[in-house]
PDB file of C-alpha atoms and ligand atoms in Angstrom:
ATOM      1  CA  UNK A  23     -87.971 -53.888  10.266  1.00  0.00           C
ATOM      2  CA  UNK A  24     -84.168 -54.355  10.252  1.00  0.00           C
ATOM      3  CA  UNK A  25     -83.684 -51.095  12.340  1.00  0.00           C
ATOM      4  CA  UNK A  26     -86.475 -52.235  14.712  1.00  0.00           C
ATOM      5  CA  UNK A  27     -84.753 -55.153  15.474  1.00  0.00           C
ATOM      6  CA  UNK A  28     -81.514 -53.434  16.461  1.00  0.00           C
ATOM      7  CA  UNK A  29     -83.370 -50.671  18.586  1.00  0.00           C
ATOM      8  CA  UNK A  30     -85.465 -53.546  20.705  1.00  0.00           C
ATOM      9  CA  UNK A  31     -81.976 -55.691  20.747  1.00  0.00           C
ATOM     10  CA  UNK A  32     -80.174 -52.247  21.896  1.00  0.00           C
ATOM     11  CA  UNK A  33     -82.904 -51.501  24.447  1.00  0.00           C
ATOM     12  CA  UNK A  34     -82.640 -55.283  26.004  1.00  0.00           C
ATOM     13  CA  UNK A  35     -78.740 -55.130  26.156  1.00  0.00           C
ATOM     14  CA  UNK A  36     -79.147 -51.723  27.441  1.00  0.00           C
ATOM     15  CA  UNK A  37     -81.489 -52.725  30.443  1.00  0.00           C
ATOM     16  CA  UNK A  38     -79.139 -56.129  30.574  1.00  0.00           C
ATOM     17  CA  UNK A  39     -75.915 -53.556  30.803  1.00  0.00           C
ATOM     18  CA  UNK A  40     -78.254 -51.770  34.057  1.00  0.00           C
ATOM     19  CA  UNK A  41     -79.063 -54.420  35.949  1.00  0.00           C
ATOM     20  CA  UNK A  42     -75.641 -55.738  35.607  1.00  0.00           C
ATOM     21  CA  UNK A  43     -74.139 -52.757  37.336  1.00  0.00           C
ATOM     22  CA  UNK A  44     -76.530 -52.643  39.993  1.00  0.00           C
ATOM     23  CA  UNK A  45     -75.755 -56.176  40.919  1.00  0.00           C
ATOM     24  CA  UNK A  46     -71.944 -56.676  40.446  1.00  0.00           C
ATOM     25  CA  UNK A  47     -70.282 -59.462  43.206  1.00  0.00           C
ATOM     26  CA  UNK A  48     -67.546 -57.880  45.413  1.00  0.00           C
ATOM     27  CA  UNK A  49     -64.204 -57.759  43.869  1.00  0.00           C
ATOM     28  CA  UNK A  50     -61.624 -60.123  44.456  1.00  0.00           C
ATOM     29  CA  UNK A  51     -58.757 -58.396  47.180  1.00  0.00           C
ATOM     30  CA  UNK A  52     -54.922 -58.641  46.948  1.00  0.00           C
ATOM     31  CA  UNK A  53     -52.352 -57.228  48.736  1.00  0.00           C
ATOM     32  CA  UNK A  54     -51.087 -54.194  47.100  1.00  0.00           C
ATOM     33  CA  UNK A  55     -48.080 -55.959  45.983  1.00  0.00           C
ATOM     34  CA  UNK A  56     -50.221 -58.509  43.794  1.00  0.00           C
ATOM     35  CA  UNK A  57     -52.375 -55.915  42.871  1.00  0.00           C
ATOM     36  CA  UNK A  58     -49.795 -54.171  41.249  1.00  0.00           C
ATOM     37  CA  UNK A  59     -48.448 -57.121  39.838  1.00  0.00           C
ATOM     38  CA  UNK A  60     -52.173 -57.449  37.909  1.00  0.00           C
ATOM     39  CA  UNK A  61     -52.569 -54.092  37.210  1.00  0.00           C
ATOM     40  CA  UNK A  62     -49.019 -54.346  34.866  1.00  0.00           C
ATOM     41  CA  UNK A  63     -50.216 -57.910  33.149  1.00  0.00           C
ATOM     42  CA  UNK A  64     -53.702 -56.199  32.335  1.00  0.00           C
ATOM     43  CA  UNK A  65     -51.484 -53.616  30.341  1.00  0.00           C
ATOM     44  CA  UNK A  66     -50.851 -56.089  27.667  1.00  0.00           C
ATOM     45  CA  UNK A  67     -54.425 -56.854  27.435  1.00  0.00           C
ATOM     46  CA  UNK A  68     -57.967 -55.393  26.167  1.00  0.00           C
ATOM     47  CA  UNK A  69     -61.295 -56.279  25.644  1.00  0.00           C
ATOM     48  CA  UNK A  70     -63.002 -55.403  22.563  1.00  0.00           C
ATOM     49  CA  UNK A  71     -67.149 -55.424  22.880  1.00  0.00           C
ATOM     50  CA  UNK A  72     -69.874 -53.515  22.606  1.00  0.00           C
ATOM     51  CA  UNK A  73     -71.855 -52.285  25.374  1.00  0.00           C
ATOM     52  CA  UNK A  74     -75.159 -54.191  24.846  1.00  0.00           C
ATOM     53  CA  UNK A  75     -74.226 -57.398  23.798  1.00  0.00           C
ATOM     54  CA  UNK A  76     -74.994 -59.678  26.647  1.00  0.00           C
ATOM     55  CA  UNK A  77     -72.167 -61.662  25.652  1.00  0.00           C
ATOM     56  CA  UNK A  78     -69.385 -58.799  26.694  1.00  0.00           C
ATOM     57  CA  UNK A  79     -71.694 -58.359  29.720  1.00  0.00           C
ATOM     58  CA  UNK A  80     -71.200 -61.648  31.060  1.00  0.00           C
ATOM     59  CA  UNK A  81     -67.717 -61.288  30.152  1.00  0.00           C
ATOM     60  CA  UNK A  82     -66.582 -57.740  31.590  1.00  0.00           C
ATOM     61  CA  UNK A  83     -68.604 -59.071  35.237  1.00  0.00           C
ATOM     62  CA  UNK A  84     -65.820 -61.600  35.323  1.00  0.00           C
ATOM     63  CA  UNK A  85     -63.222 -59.591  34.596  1.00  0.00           C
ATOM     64  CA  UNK A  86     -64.628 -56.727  37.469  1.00  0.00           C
ATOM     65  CA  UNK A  87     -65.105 -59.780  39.383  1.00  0.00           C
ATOM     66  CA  UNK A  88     -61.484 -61.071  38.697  1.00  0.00           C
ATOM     67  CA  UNK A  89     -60.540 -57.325  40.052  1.00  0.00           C
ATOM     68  CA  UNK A  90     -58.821 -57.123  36.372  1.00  0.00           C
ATOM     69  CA  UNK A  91     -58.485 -53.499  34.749  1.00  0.00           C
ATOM     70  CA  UNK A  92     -58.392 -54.188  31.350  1.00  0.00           C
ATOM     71  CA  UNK A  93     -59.011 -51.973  28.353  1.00  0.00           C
ATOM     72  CA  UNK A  94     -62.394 -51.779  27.231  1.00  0.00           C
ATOM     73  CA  UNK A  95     -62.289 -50.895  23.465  1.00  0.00           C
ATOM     74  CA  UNK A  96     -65.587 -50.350  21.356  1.00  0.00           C
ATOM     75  CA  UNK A  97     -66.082 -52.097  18.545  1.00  0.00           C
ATOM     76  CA  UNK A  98     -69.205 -50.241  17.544  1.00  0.00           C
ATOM     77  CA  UNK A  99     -69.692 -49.448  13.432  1.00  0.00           C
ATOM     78  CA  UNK A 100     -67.207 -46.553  12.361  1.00  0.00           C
ATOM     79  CA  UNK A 101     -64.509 -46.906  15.182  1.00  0.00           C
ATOM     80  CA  UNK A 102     -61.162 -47.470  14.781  1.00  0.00           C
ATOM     81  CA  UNK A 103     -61.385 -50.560  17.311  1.00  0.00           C
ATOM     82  CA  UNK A 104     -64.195 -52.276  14.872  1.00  0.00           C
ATOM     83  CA  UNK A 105     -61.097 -52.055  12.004  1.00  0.00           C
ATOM     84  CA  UNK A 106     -58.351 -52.887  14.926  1.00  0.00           C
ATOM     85  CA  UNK A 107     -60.308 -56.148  15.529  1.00  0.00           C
ATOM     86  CA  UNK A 108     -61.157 -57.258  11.769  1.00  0.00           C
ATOM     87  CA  UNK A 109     -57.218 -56.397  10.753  1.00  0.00           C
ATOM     88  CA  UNK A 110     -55.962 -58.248  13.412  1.00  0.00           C
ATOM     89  CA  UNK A 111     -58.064 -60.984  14.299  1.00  0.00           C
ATOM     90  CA  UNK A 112     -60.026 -61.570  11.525  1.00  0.00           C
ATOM     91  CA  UNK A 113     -63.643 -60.943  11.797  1.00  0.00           C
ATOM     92  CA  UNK A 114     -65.916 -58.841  13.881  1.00  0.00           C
ATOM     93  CA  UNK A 115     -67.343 -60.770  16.435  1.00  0.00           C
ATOM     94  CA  UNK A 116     -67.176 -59.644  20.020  1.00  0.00           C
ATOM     95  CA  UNK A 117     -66.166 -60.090  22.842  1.00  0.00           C
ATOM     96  CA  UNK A 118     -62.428 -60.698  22.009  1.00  0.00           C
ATOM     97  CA  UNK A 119     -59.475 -60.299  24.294  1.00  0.00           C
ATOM     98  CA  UNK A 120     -56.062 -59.141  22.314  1.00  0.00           C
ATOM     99  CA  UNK A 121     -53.314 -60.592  24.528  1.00  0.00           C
ATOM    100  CA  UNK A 122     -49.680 -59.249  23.830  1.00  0.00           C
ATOM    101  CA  UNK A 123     -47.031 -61.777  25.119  1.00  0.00           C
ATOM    102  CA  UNK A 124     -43.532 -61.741  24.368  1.00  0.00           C
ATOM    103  CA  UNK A 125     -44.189 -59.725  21.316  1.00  0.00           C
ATOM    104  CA  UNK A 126     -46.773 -62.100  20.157  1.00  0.00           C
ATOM    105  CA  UNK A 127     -50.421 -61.039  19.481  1.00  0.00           C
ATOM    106  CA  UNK A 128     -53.376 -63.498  20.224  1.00  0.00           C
ATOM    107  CA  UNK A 129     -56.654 -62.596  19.433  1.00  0.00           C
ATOM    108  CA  UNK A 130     -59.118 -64.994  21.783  1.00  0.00           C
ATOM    109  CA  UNK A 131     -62.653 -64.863  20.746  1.00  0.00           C
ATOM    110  CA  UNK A 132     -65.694 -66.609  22.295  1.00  0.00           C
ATOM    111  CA  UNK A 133     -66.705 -65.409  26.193  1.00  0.00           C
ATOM    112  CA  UNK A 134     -66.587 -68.494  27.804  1.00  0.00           C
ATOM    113  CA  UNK A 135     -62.732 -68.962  26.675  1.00  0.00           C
ATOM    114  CA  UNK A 136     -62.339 -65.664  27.354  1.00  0.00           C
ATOM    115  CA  UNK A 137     -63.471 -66.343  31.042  1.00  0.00           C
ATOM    116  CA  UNK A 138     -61.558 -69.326  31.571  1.00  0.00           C
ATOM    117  CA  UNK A 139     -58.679 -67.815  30.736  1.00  0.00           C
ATOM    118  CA  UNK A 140     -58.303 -64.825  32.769  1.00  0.00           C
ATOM    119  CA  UNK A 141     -59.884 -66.948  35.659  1.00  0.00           C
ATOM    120  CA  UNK A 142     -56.780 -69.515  35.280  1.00  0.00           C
ATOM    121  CA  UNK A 143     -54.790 -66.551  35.302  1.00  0.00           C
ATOM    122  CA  UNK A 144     -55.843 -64.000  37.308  1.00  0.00           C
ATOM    123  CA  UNK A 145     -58.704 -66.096  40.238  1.00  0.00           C
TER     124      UNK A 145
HETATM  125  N1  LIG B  17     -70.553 -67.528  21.195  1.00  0.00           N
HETATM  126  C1  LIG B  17     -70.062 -66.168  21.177  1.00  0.00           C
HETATM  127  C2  LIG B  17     -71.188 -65.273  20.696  1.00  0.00           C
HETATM  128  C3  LIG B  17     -70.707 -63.839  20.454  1.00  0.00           C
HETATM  129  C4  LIG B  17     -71.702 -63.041  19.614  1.00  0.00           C
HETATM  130  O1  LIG B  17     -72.630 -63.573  19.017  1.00  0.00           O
HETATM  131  N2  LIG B  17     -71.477 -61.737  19.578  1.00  0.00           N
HETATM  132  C5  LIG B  17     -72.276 -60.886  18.740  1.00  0.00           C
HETATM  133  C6  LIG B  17     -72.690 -59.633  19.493  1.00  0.00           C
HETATM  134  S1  LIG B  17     -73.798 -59.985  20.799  1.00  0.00           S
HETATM  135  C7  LIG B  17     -71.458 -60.424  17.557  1.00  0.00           C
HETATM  136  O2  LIG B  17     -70.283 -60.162  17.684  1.00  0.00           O
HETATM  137  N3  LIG B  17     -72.087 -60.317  16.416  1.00  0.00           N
HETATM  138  C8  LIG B  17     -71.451 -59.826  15.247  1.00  0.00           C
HETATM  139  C9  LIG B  17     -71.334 -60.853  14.221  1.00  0.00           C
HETATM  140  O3  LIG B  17     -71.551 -62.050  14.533  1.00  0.00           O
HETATM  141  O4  LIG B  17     -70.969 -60.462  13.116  1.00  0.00           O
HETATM  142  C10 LIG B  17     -69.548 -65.794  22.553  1.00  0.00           C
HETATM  143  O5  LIG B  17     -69.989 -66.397  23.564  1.00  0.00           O
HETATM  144  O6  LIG B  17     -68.665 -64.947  22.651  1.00  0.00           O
END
């Protein structure tokens, strides 16, 4: 019953993760010069999810949205980004965005503070 669950809950994120593609918004434009200035700040970041969950979904339209290219890292059952997240900030839940500042690791769970941040810092 268990696995039943998780293949109907795969299937829905699956179609979710489909139609999502098909209907992503334009990105945002910069000049080249603040393009490159993003592309360096995203270096310090990444996004740890899984592919199906709605709730990385919602969050990596924003950040394709936001014209952001951060690191997508799987947190699926066995990786290495599953212990990554758990070691460093604490539990497995995803979506969670490690940001590296000044030598200083933050681990920001929940999608909606997720997406506020990078919208204050990147929109
Ligand atoms: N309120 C959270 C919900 C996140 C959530 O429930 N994520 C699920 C995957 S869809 C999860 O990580 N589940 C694992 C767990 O809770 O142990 C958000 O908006 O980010």
């Amino acid at each position: 019953m268990k696995l039943f669950i998780k293949a109907i809950r795969n299937l829905l994120g699956g179609i979710i993760a489909l139609v999502d593609v098909l209907t992503r918004f334009s990105k945002k434009k910069r000049s080249e010069k603040e393009q490159a200035i993003v592309n360096e700040a995203a270096k310090h970041l990444a996004l740890y999810q899984f592919f199906a969950c709605p709730f990385c979904i919602k969050t990596r339209r924003a950040i394709y949205k936001l014209n952001v290219p951060i690191e997508k890292r799987s947190a699926s059952e066995g990786s290495k980004y599953r212990e990554e997240l758990l070691a460093g900030g604490g539990k497995v839940k995803v979506p969670c965005l490690r940001i590296e500042e000044n030598g200083q690791v933050q681990w920001m769970y929940e999608s909606s503070e997720i997406i506020r941040y990078l919208e204050q810092r990147f929109g």
